[in-house]
CSV table of C-alpha atoms and ligand atoms in Angstrom, one decimal:
chain,number,residue,atom,x,y,z
A,1,MET,CA,0.0,24.3,-37.5
A,2,SER,CA,-0.9,25.7,-34.1
A,3,GLU,CA,1.6,28.2,-32.7
A,4,LEU,CA,2.6,25.9,-29.8
A,5,ILE,CA,2.1,22.2,-29.3
A,6,VAL,CA,2.0,20.3,-26.1
A,7,LYS,CA,3.6,16.9,-26.6
A,8,LYS,CA,3.1,14.4,-23.9
A,9,TYR,CA,5.2,11.2,-23.7
A,10,GLY,CA,4.2,8.3,-21.4
A,11,GLY,CA,6.4,6.0,-19.4
A,12,THR,CA,7.3,3.6,-22.2
A,13,SER,CA,8.5,6.5,-24.4
A,14,VAL,CA,11.1,7.4,-21.8
A,15,GLY,CA,11.5,3.9,-20.4
A,16,SER,CA,15.2,3.6,-21.0
A,17,ILE,CA,18.2,5.8,-21.9
A,18,GLU,CA,18.0,4.5,-25.5
A,19,ARG,CA,14.3,5.6,-25.7
A,20,ILE,CA,15.1,9.0,-24.2
A,21,GLU,CA,17.9,9.5,-26.7
A,22,SER,CA,15.6,8.5,-29.6
A,23,LEU,CA,12.8,10.7,-28.3
A,24,ALA,CA,15.3,13.6,-28.2
A,25,ASP,CA,16.3,12.9,-31.9
A,26,ARG,CA,12.8,13.0,-32.9
A,27,LEU,CA,12.1,16.2,-31.1
A,28,VAL,CA,15.1,17.9,-32.6
A,29,LYS,CA,13.9,16.9,-36.1
A,30,GLU,CA,10.5,18.4,-35.5
A,31,ILE,CA,11.9,21.6,-34.0
A,32,LYS,CA,14.0,22.0,-37.2
A,33,GLN,CA,10.8,21.6,-39.1
A,34,GLY,CA,9.4,24.6,-37.2
A,35,GLN,CA,7.5,23.1,-34.3
A,36,LYS,CA,7.5,24.8,-31.0
A,37,PRO,CA,7.0,22.0,-28.5
A,38,VAL,CA,6.1,22.2,-24.8
A,39,VAL,CA,7.1,18.7,-23.7
A,40,VAL,CA,5.4,16.9,-20.8
A,41,VAL,CA,6.7,13.5,-19.6
A,42,SER,CA,5.7,10.7,-17.3
A,43,ALA,CA,8.1,8.8,-15.1
A,44,MET,CA,10.2,6.0,-16.7
A,45,SER,CA,7.9,3.0,-17.1
A,46,GLY,CA,7.5,1.0,-13.9
A,47,GLU,CA,9.1,3.7,-11.7
A,48,THR,CA,5.9,5.1,-10.1
A,49,ASN,CA,4.9,1.5,-9.2
A,50,ARG,CA,8.3,0.9,-7.7
A,51,LEU,CA,8.0,4.1,-5.6
A,52,ILE,CA,4.6,3.1,-4.4
A,53,GLY,CA,5.9,-0.4,-3.5
A,54,LEU,CA,8.6,1.2,-1.3
A,55,ALA,CA,6.1,3.2,0.7
A,56,GLU,CA,3.7,0.3,1.0
A,57,LYS,CA,6.5,-1.8,2.5
A,58,ILE,CA,6.6,0.6,5.4
A,59,ASP,CA,2.9,1.4,5.7
A,60,PRO,CA,0.4,0.2,3.1
A,61,ASP,CA,-2.3,2.5,4.4
A,62,TYR,CA,-0.4,5.8,4.5
A,63,ARG,CA,-1.6,8.7,2.4
A,64,GLY,CA,-0.5,12.3,2.8
A,65,SER,CA,2.1,14.8,1.7
A,66,ALA,CA,5.1,12.4,2.1
A,67,TYR,CA,3.4,9.9,-0.2
A,68,ASP,CA,2.9,12.5,-3.0
A,69,MET,CA,6.4,13.9,-2.5
A,70,LEU,CA,7.7,10.3,-3.0
A,71,ILE,CA,5.7,9.3,-6.0
A,72,ALA,CA,6.1,12.6,-7.8
A,73,SER,CA,9.9,12.0,-7.9
A,74,GLY,CA,9.8,9.7,-10.9
A,75,GLU,CA,9.0,12.6,-13.2
A,76,GLN,CA,11.9,14.7,-11.8
A,77,VAL,CA,14.3,12.0,-13.2
A,78,SER,CA,12.7,11.7,-16.6
A,79,ILE,CA,12.4,15.5,-17.3
A,80,SER,CA,16.1,16.0,-16.3
A,81,LEU,CA,17.3,13.1,-18.5
A,82,LEU,CA,15.4,14.3,-21.5
A,83,ALA,CA,16.6,17.9,-21.0
A,84,ILE,CA,20.2,16.6,-20.9
A,85,ALA,CA,19.6,14.6,-24.1
A,86,LEU,CA,18.2,17.7,-25.8
A,87,GLN,CA,21.1,19.9,-24.6
A,88,LYS,CA,23.6,17.3,-26.0
A,89,ARG,CA,22.0,17.8,-29.4
A,90,GLY,CA,22.4,21.5,-29.3
A,91,VAL,CA,18.8,22.4,-28.3
A,92,LYS,CA,18.2,24.5,-25.3
A,93,ALA,CA,15.9,22.8,-22.8
A,94,GLN,CA,14.7,23.6,-19.3
A,95,PRO,CA,13.2,20.9,-17.1
A,96,LEU,CA,10.4,22.2,-14.9
A,97,LEU,CA,8.7,20.7,-11.9
A,98,GLY,CA,5.0,21.4,-11.2
A,99,PHE,CA,5.7,24.2,-8.7
A,100,GLN,CA,8.0,26.0,-11.1
A,101,LEU,CA,5.1,26.3,-13.5
A,102,GLY,CA,2.7,27.3,-10.8
A,103,ILE,CA,0.5,24.2,-11.4
A,104,ARG,CA,-1.7,24.9,-8.4
A,105,THR,CA,-3.9,22.1,-7.1
A,106,ASP,CA,-6.1,21.4,-4.2
A,107,SER,CA,-4.7,19.4,-1.3
A,108,THR,CA,-6.3,16.0,-2.0
A,109,PHE,CA,-3.1,14.0,-1.8
A,110,ALA,CA,-2.8,11.3,-4.4
A,111,LYS,CA,-5.9,12.6,-6.3
A,112,ALA,CA,-5.4,16.3,-6.5
A,113,ARG,CA,-7.2,18.5,-9.0
A,114,ILE,CA,-5.6,21.3,-10.9
A,115,GLN,CA,-6.9,24.8,-10.1
A,116,SER,CA,-4.6,27.0,-12.2
A,117,ILE,CA,-1.5,27.1,-14.2
A,118,ASP,CA,0.8,30.1,-14.7
A,119,THR,CA,1.8,30.2,-18.4
A,120,ASP,CA,4.3,33.1,-18.1
A,121,PRO,CA,7.3,30.8,-17.6
A,122,ILE,CA,6.3,28.8,-20.7
A,123,PHE,CA,6.0,31.9,-22.9
A,124,ASP,CA,9.3,33.3,-21.5
A,125,LEU,CA,11.2,30.1,-22.3
A,126,VAL,CA,9.6,29.6,-25.8
A,127,GLY,CA,10.4,33.3,-26.5
A,128,LYS,CA,14.0,32.5,-25.9
A,129,SER,CA,13.9,29.3,-28.0
A,130,VAL,CA,14.2,27.1,-24.9
A,131,VAL,CA,12.1,23.9,-24.9
A,132,PRO,CA,10.2,23.5,-21.6
A,133,VAL,CA,10.2,19.9,-20.4
A,134,VAL,CA,7.5,19.7,-17.9
A,135,ALA,CA,7.0,17.0,-15.2
A,136,GLY,CA,3.6,15.5,-15.6
A,137,PHE,CA,1.4,14.2,-12.8
A,138,GLN,CA,2.3,16.8,-10.2
A,139,GLY,CA,1.4,20.2,-8.8
A,140,VAL,CA,1.7,22.2,-5.6
A,141,ASP,CA,-1.0,23.1,-3.1
A,142,GLU,CA,-1.6,26.4,-1.2
A,143,ASP,CA,0.8,25.3,1.5
A,144,ASP,CA,3.5,24.5,-1.0
A,145,ASN,CA,3.2,20.8,-0.6
A,146,ILE,CA,3.9,18.7,-3.7
A,147,THR,CA,0.7,17.0,-4.8
A,148,THR,CA,0.0,14.3,-7.5
A,149,LEU,CA,-3.0,14.0,-9.8
A,150,GLY,CA,-3.9,10.3,-9.6
A,151,ARG,CA,-2.4,7.4,-11.6
A,152,GLY,CA,-2.1,8.2,-15.2
A,153,GLY,CA,-2.3,11.9,-14.4
A,154,SER,CA,0.4,13.1,-16.8
A,155,ASP,CA,-2.3,13.2,-19.5
A,156,THR,CA,-4.2,15.6,-17.4
A,157,THR,CA,-1.1,17.8,-16.9
A,158,ALA,CA,-0.7,18.0,-20.7
A,159,VAL,CA,-4.3,18.8,-21.6
A,160,ALA,CA,-4.6,21.4,-18.7
A,161,LEU,CA,-1.4,23.0,-19.9
A,162,ALA,CA,-2.7,23.2,-23.5
A,163,ALA,CA,-5.9,24.7,-22.2
A,164,ALA,CA,-4.0,27.3,-20.2
A,165,ILE,CA,-1.8,28.2,-23.2
A,166,GLN,CA,-4.8,28.5,-25.5
A,167,GLY,CA,-5.7,31.7,-23.8
A,168,ARG,CA,-2.7,33.3,-25.3
A,169,ALA,CA,-1.7,31.3,-28.4
A,170,SER,CA,-3.2,28.5,-30.5
A,171,CYS,CA,-2.1,25.1,-29.1
A,172,ASP,CA,-2.9,21.5,-29.9
A,173,CYS,CA,-2.1,18.6,-27.7
A,174,GLU,CA,-0.4,15.4,-28.8
A,175,ILE,CA,-0.4,12.4,-26.4
A,176,TYR,CA,2.2,9.8,-27.4
A,177,THR,CA,1.7,6.4,-26.1
A,178,ASP,CA,2.4,2.7,-26.8
A,179,VAL,CA,-0.8,2.1,-28.7
A,180,PRO,CA,-1.1,3.7,-32.2
A,181,ALA,CA,-4.7,4.9,-31.9
A,182,VAL,CA,-8.1,4.4,-30.1
A,183,PHE,CA,-9.7,1.3,-31.5
A,184,THR,CA,-13.3,0.3,-32.1
A,185,ALA,CA,-12.7,-2.4,-29.5
A,186,ASP,CA,-9.8,-3.8,-27.6
A,187,PRO,CA,-7.8,-5.6,-30.4
A,188,ARG,CA,-6.7,-8.3,-27.9
A,189,LEU,CA,-10.4,-9.3,-27.5
A,190,VAL,CA,-11.8,-8.5,-30.9
A,191,SER,CA,-9.4,-9.4,-33.7
A,192,LYS,CA,-11.4,-7.4,-36.3
A,193,ALA,CA,-11.1,-4.1,-34.3
A,194,ARG,CA,-10.2,-1.1,-36.4
A,195,GLU,CA,-8.5,2.2,-35.6
A,196,LEU,CA,-10.7,5.2,-35.2
A,197,PRO,CA,-9.6,8.3,-37.1
A,198,SER,CA,-11.5,10.6,-34.8
A,199,LEU,CA,-14.1,10.6,-32.0
A,200,SER,CA,-15.8,13.1,-29.8
A,201,CYS,CA,-14.7,13.9,-26.2
A,202,GLU,CA,-18.1,12.7,-25.1
A,203,GLU,CA,-17.6,9.3,-26.6
A,204,MET,CA,-14.0,9.1,-25.2
A,205,MET,CA,-15.3,10.0,-21.8
A,206,GLU,CA,-17.9,7.2,-21.9
A,207,MET,CA,-15.3,4.8,-23.1
A,208,ALA,CA,-12.8,5.7,-20.4
A,209,ALA,CA,-15.6,5.4,-17.8
A,210,LEU,CA,-16.5,2.0,-19.2
A,211,GLY,CA,-13.1,0.5,-19.0
A,212,SER,CA,-10.9,1.8,-21.9
A,213,LYS,CA,-7.6,2.7,-20.3
A,214,VAL,CA,-6.1,4.6,-23.2
A,215,LEU,CA,-6.5,8.1,-21.6
A,216,HIS,CA,-6.9,9.5,-18.1
A,217,ILE,CA,-10.6,10.4,-18.0
A,218,ARG,CA,-10.0,13.8,-16.4
A,219,CYS,CA,-7.9,15.0,-19.3
A,220,VAL,CA,-10.8,14.4,-21.7
A,221,GLU,CA,-13.1,16.4,-19.4
A,222,ILE,CA,-10.7,19.3,-19.5
A,223,ALA,CA,-10.4,19.0,-23.3
A,224,ALA,CA,-14.2,19.1,-23.7
A,225,LYS,CA,-14.5,22.1,-21.4
A,226,TYR,CA,-11.8,24.2,-22.9
A,227,GLY,CA,-12.0,23.0,-26.5
A,228,VAL,CA,-8.5,21.4,-26.7
A,229,LYS,CA,-8.0,19.0,-29.6
A,230,ILE,CA,-6.1,15.9,-28.5
A,231,HIS,CA,-4.2,13.8,-31.0
A,232,LEU,CA,-3.5,10.4,-29.5
A,233,ARG,CA,-0.7,8.6,-31.4
A,234,SER,CA,2.2,6.2,-31.2
A,235,THR,CA,5.7,7.1,-30.0
A,236,PHE,CA,7.1,4.4,-32.2
A,237,GLU,CA,5.4,5.2,-35.5
A,238,GLU,CA,5.3,8.5,-37.4
A,239,ARG,CA,1.7,8.1,-38.7
A,240,GLU,CA,-1.5,9.7,-37.5
A,241,GLY,CA,-3.4,8.2,-34.6
A,242,THR,CA,-6.9,9.2,-33.3
A,243,TRP,CA,-8.1,12.8,-33.0
A,244,ILE,CA,-10.3,13.3,-29.9
A,245,LEU,CA,-12.4,16.4,-30.7
A,246,PRO,CA,-14.2,18.7,-28.3
A,247,ASP,CA,-17.4,18.9,-30.3
A,248,THR,CA,-19.0,16.5,-32.7
A,249,PRO,CA,-17.7,17.8,-36.0
A,250,ASP,CA,-20.4,19.9,-37.6
A,251,LEU,CA,-21.3,17.9,-40.6
A,252,ALA,CA,-23.4,20.6,-42.1
A,253,THR,CA,-20.6,23.0,-42.4
A,254,ALA,CA,-17.6,20.7,-42.8
A,255,SER,CA,-16.7,20.9,-46.4
A,256,PRO,CA,-15.5,17.5,-47.8
A,257,ALA,CA,-12.8,19.4,-49.7
A,258,THR,CA,-11.1,20.6,-46.6
A,259,SER,CA,-11.6,17.6,-44.5
A,260,LYS,CA,-10.7,15.1,-47.2
A,261,GLY,CA,-7.3,16.0,-48.3
A,262,SER,CA,-6.3,17.4,-44.8
A,263,SER,CA,-3.1,16.0,-43.5
A,264,THR,CA,-3.8,17.0,-39.9
A,265,MET,CA,-7.4,15.9,-39.2
A,266,ASN,CA,-9.4,13.1,-40.6
A,267,ILE,CA,-13.1,13.7,-39.8
A,268,GLN,CA,-15.6,11.0,-40.3
A,269,ILE,CA,-18.3,12.3,-42.6
A,270,GLU,CA,-21.0,9.7,-41.9
A,271,GLN,CA,-21.5,9.4,-38.2
A,272,PRO,CA,-21.8,5.7,-37.3
A,273,VAL,CA,-24.6,4.7,-34.8
A,274,VAL,CA,-22.1,2.9,-32.6
A,275,SER,CA,-18.5,4.1,-32.6
A,276,ALA,CA,-17.0,1.4,-30.3
A,277,VAL,CA,-17.5,-1.6,-28.1
A,278,THR,CA,-15.8,-1.4,-24.8
A,279,HIS,CA,-15.5,-3.7,-21.8
A,280,ASP,CA,-14.4,-3.9,-18.2
A,281,ALA,CA,-13.6,-7.4,-17.0
A,282,ASN,CA,-13.1,-6.2,-13.5
A,283,THR,CA,-16.7,-6.4,-12.3
A,284,ALA,CA,-18.5,-8.2,-9.5
A,285,VAL,CA,-22.3,-8.3,-8.8
A,286,PHE,CA,-24.0,-8.5,-5.4
A,287,LYS,CA,-27.6,-9.8,-5.5
A,288,LEU,CA,-29.8,-9.3,-2.4
A,289,PHE,CA,-33.1,-10.9,-1.8
A,290,PRO,CA,-35.2,-10.5,0.1
A,291,VAL,CA,-34.4,-7.2,1.8
A,292,PRO,CA,-36.8,-4.7,3.5
A,293,THR,CA,-39.0,-2.8,1.1
A,294,GLY,CA,-39.0,1.0,0.6
A,295,PRO,CA,-36.5,3.6,-0.3
A,296,ASP,CA,-35.3,4.2,3.2
A,297,PHE,CA,-33.4,0.9,3.2
A,298,LEU,CA,-31.8,1.8,-0.1
A,299,ALA,CA,-30.8,5.3,1.1
A,300,ARG,CA,-29.1,3.9,4.2
A,301,LEU,CA,-27.4,1.0,2.4
A,302,PHE,CA,-25.9,3.1,-0.4
A,303,ASP,CA,-24.9,5.8,2.1
A,304,THR,CA,-22.9,3.2,4.1
A,305,LEU,CA,-21.3,1.9,0.9
A,306,ALA,CA,-20.4,5.5,-0.2
A,307,LYS,CA,-18.9,6.3,3.3
A,308,LYS,CA,-16.6,3.2,2.9
A,309,GLY,CA,-15.5,4.6,-0.4
A,310,VAL,CA,-17.2,1.9,-2.6
A,311,VAL,CA,-18.0,3.1,-6.0
A,312,VAL,CA,-21.3,1.4,-7.0
A,313,ASP,CA,-21.8,1.2,-10.7
A,314,ILE,CA,-25.1,-0.3,-12.0
A,315,ILE,CA,-28.1,-0.8,-9.7
A,316,THR,CA,-31.3,-2.6,-10.4
A,317,GLN,CA,-34.2,-2.9,-7.9
A,318,SER,CA,-37.7,-4.3,-7.9
A,319,GLU,CA,-40.4,-4.9,-5.2
A,320,THR,CA,-41.9,-8.3,-4.9
A,321,THR,CA,-44.5,-9.7,-2.5
A,322,GLU,CA,-41.7,-11.3,-0.4
A,323,GLY,CA,-39.7,-8.2,-0.2
A,324,GLN,CA,-37.3,-6.0,-2.2
A,325,ARG,CA,-35.0,-7.5,-4.8
A,326,LEU,CA,-31.7,-5.6,-5.3
A,327,ALA,CA,-28.6,-6.1,-7.5
A,328,PHE,CA,-25.6,-3.8,-7.9
A,329,SER,CA,-22.2,-4.0,-9.5
A,330,VAL,CA,-18.8,-2.9,-8.1
A,331,THR,CA,-15.2,-3.3,-9.2
A,332,LYS,CA,-13.4,-6.4,-7.8
A,333,GLU,CA,-11.2,-4.3,-5.5
A,334,ASP,CA,-14.3,-3.1,-3.7
A,335,ILE,CA,-15.6,-6.6,-2.8
A,336,PRO,CA,-14.2,-6.7,0.7
A,337,LEU,CA,-15.5,-3.2,1.6
A,338,SER,CA,-18.9,-4.0,0.1
A,339,ARG,CA,-19.1,-7.2,2.2
A,340,GLN,CA,-18.3,-5.2,5.3
A,341,ALA,CA,-21.0,-2.7,4.6
A,342,LEU,CA,-23.6,-5.3,3.8
A,343,LYS,CA,-23.0,-7.3,7.0
A,344,ASP,CA,-25.0,-4.9,9.1
A,345,PHE,CA,-27.8,-4.5,6.6
A,346,VAL,CA,-28.5,-8.0,5.6
A,347,PRO,CA,-27.7,-10.2,8.6
A,348,ASN,CA,-28.8,-13.5,6.9
A,349,SER,CA,-25.9,-14.3,4.6
A,350,GLU,CA,-28.2,-16.6,2.5
A,351,HIS,CA,-29.9,-13.4,1.3
A,352,ILE,CA,-26.7,-12.2,-0.3
A,353,THR,CA,-25.2,-13.7,-3.5
A,354,LEU,CA,-21.9,-12.5,-4.8
A,355,ILE,CA,-21.0,-13.3,-8.4
A,356,GLU,CA,-17.3,-12.5,-8.9
A,357,ASN,CA,-16.3,-13.3,-12.5
A,358,MET,CA,-18.4,-10.7,-14.3
A,359,ALA,CA,-17.6,-8.3,-17.1
A,360,LYS,CA,-19.3,-5.2,-18.3
A,361,ILE,CA,-19.8,-4.9,-22.1
A,362,SER,CA,-20.9,-1.6,-23.7
A,363,VAL,CA,-21.6,0.0,-27.0
A,364,VAL,CA,-20.9,3.7,-27.3
A,365,GLY,CA,-21.7,6.3,-29.9
A,366,VAL,CA,-23.1,9.8,-30.2
A,367,GLY,CA,-24.9,8.5,-33.3
A,368,MET,CA,-27.3,6.6,-31.0
A,369,ARG,CA,-29.1,9.8,-30.2
A,370,ASN,CA,-30.7,9.9,-33.7
A,371,HIS,CA,-31.2,6.2,-34.3
A,372,PRO,CA,-33.9,4.2,-32.5
A,373,GLY,CA,-33.6,0.5,-32.1
A,374,VAL,CA,-30.0,0.3,-30.8
A,375,ALA,CA,-31.1,-1.4,-27.6
A,376,ALA,CA,-33.2,-3.9,-29.5
A,377,ARG,CA,-30.2,-4.9,-31.7
A,378,PHE,CA,-27.9,-5.0,-28.6
A,379,PHE,CA,-30.2,-7.5,-26.8
A,380,ALA,CA,-30.9,-9.5,-30.0
A,381,VAL,CA,-27.2,-10.1,-30.5
A,382,LEU,CA,-26.7,-11.2,-26.9
A,383,ALA,CA,-29.8,-13.5,-27.1
A,384,LYS,CA,-28.5,-15.0,-30.4
A,385,THR,CA,-25.0,-15.7,-28.8
A,386,ASP,CA,-26.7,-17.1,-25.7
A,387,VAL,CA,-25.2,-14.6,-23.3
A,388,PRO,CA,-27.3,-14.2,-20.1
A,389,ILE,CA,-27.6,-10.6,-18.9
A,390,HIS,CA,-27.3,-9.8,-15.2
A,391,LEU,CA,-27.6,-6.0,-15.1
A,392,VAL,CA,-28.3,-3.3,-17.7
A,393,THR,CA,-27.9,0.4,-17.9
A,394,THR,CA,-28.2,3.0,-20.6
A,395,SER,CA,-27.5,6.6,-21.3
A,396,GLU,CA,-28.1,8.8,-24.3
A,397,ILE,CA,-24.9,7.5,-26.0
A,398,LYS,CA,-24.3,4.1,-24.5
A,399,ILE,CA,-25.8,0.7,-23.5
A,400,SER,CA,-24.0,-1.5,-21.0
A,401,ALA,CA,-24.7,-5.0,-19.8
A,402,VAL,CA,-23.1,-7.0,-17.1
A,403,ILE,CA,-22.4,-10.6,-18.3
A,404,GLU,CA,-20.2,-13.5,-17.3
A,405,GLN,CA,-16.5,-13.1,-18.1
A,406,GLY,CA,-16.5,-16.4,-19.9
A,407,LYS,CA,-18.9,-15.0,-22.5
A,408,LEU,CA,-17.1,-11.7,-23.0
A,409,LYS,CA,-15.1,-12.4,-26.1
A,410,GLU,CA,-18.0,-13.9,-27.9
A,411,ALA,CA,-20.3,-11.1,-27.0
A,412,ALA,CA,-17.8,-8.4,-27.9
A,413,GLU,CA,-17.1,-9.9,-31.3
A,414,ALA,CA,-20.8,-10.4,-32.1
A,415,LEU,CA,-21.7,-6.8,-31.1
A,416,HIS,CA,-18.7,-5.4,-33.0
A,417,SER,CA,-19.9,-7.0,-36.2
A,418,GLU,CA,-23.6,-6.3,-35.7
A,419,PHE,CA,-22.8,-2.6,-35.5
A,420,GLY,CA,-20.7,-2.7,-38.7
A,421,LEU,CA,-17.4,-2.0,-36.9
A,422,ASP,CA,-15.4,-5.0,-38.3
A,423,LYS,CA,-12.5,-4.2,-40.5
A,424,ALA,CA,-12.7,-5.6,-44.0
B,1,LIG,N1,3.8,8.4,-13.5
B,1,LIG,C1,2.4,8.5,-13.2
B,1,LIG,C2,1.8,7.1,-13.1
B,1,LIG,O1,2.5,6.1,-13.4
B,1,LIG,C3,1.7,9.4,-14.1
B,1,LIG,C4,1.5,8.9,-15.5
B,1,LIG,O2,2.2,8.0,-15.9
B,1,LIG,O3,0.7,9.5,-16.2
B,1,LIG,O4,0.7,7.0,-12.8
B,2,MG,MG1,-1.0,6.8,-19.2
């Protein structure tokens, strides 16, 4: 057991007074068993959305210090209630806002990045047997403004705190949520999806970037950088979930005797080629033809898109005798901004085709590095299931294709079984 353990609870875990009381019961039980928890919580479920809704009623476009001050307040409520529940059970607890812990961030309101954390208050409290109950999602900038870390940012608070604590004591990080584990595919889409006992940070980062919403991507980046082990598990069940590990487990040195019977970490001995199938149904594709040839056009077009804040995902381009053929994908939210940007570049609207109901399907796995032929199998499966491909992209550990949304389920199921991921 690590000396300290950061335990993060999401909105559903503190979604009502009953849930807060039962969370307190569980924490008290674990403390009696010898655990030294540093608790991080999100706002009660729905609360951050409610607060954002209030601000948007007044001015939907406002962003700035008042916005962050407002939306950070949900966590102030949940940490206080949990601390009261712990005190009622005879456990000393101290609720802490971001500024009280010196969670210093930059001043990018609504998307701030953590720069440093002062762990002295944590060690002082733990030394006096007081449980720190930390507000997730918030920090403070140089000018003492309250900042927030972006939606889902409490995960990032938890992992950053564990990373900071690790400098002085061993510390794991448990993230409790309403799903019991990371799955080989979204179980709502692929009924044969299985739970993964472990996966690498690298795979988890790809999966988060490709549409899996189980963890805030920035928390996985921090875990990878500082070597924090994340255990993602269910608030409502006692069993193990998925370990997200900083490095691919070293198979040469991992002794089966230690990894096999271990109650804390279940390492997969045989690395599968593909670890998971992920998808993002929120994709749209712009196809442009013909547009002026040459890289200058591309440079100006993508610069304009970037300046409007459009995140372009996959791009394909080819030159033909009639001009340049270009296609790129964006998320659905970015369609209006993309249209605006394109207006000046491609005046003839007949040269622009927008396909809205698209989805991105991907296979991810560090095992791909050592196994040739994954792309061939990927395309063969899509061909066999009669799924037309609009765009493709690959990296060392993933292959993604943009397909029609109507074909998503079929494609996901076929890929899942092709790569041996189906549960028995
Ligand atoms: N309460 C914040 C949100 O809803 C942070 C979090 O839940 O992680 O985005
Ligand atoms: Mg979350």
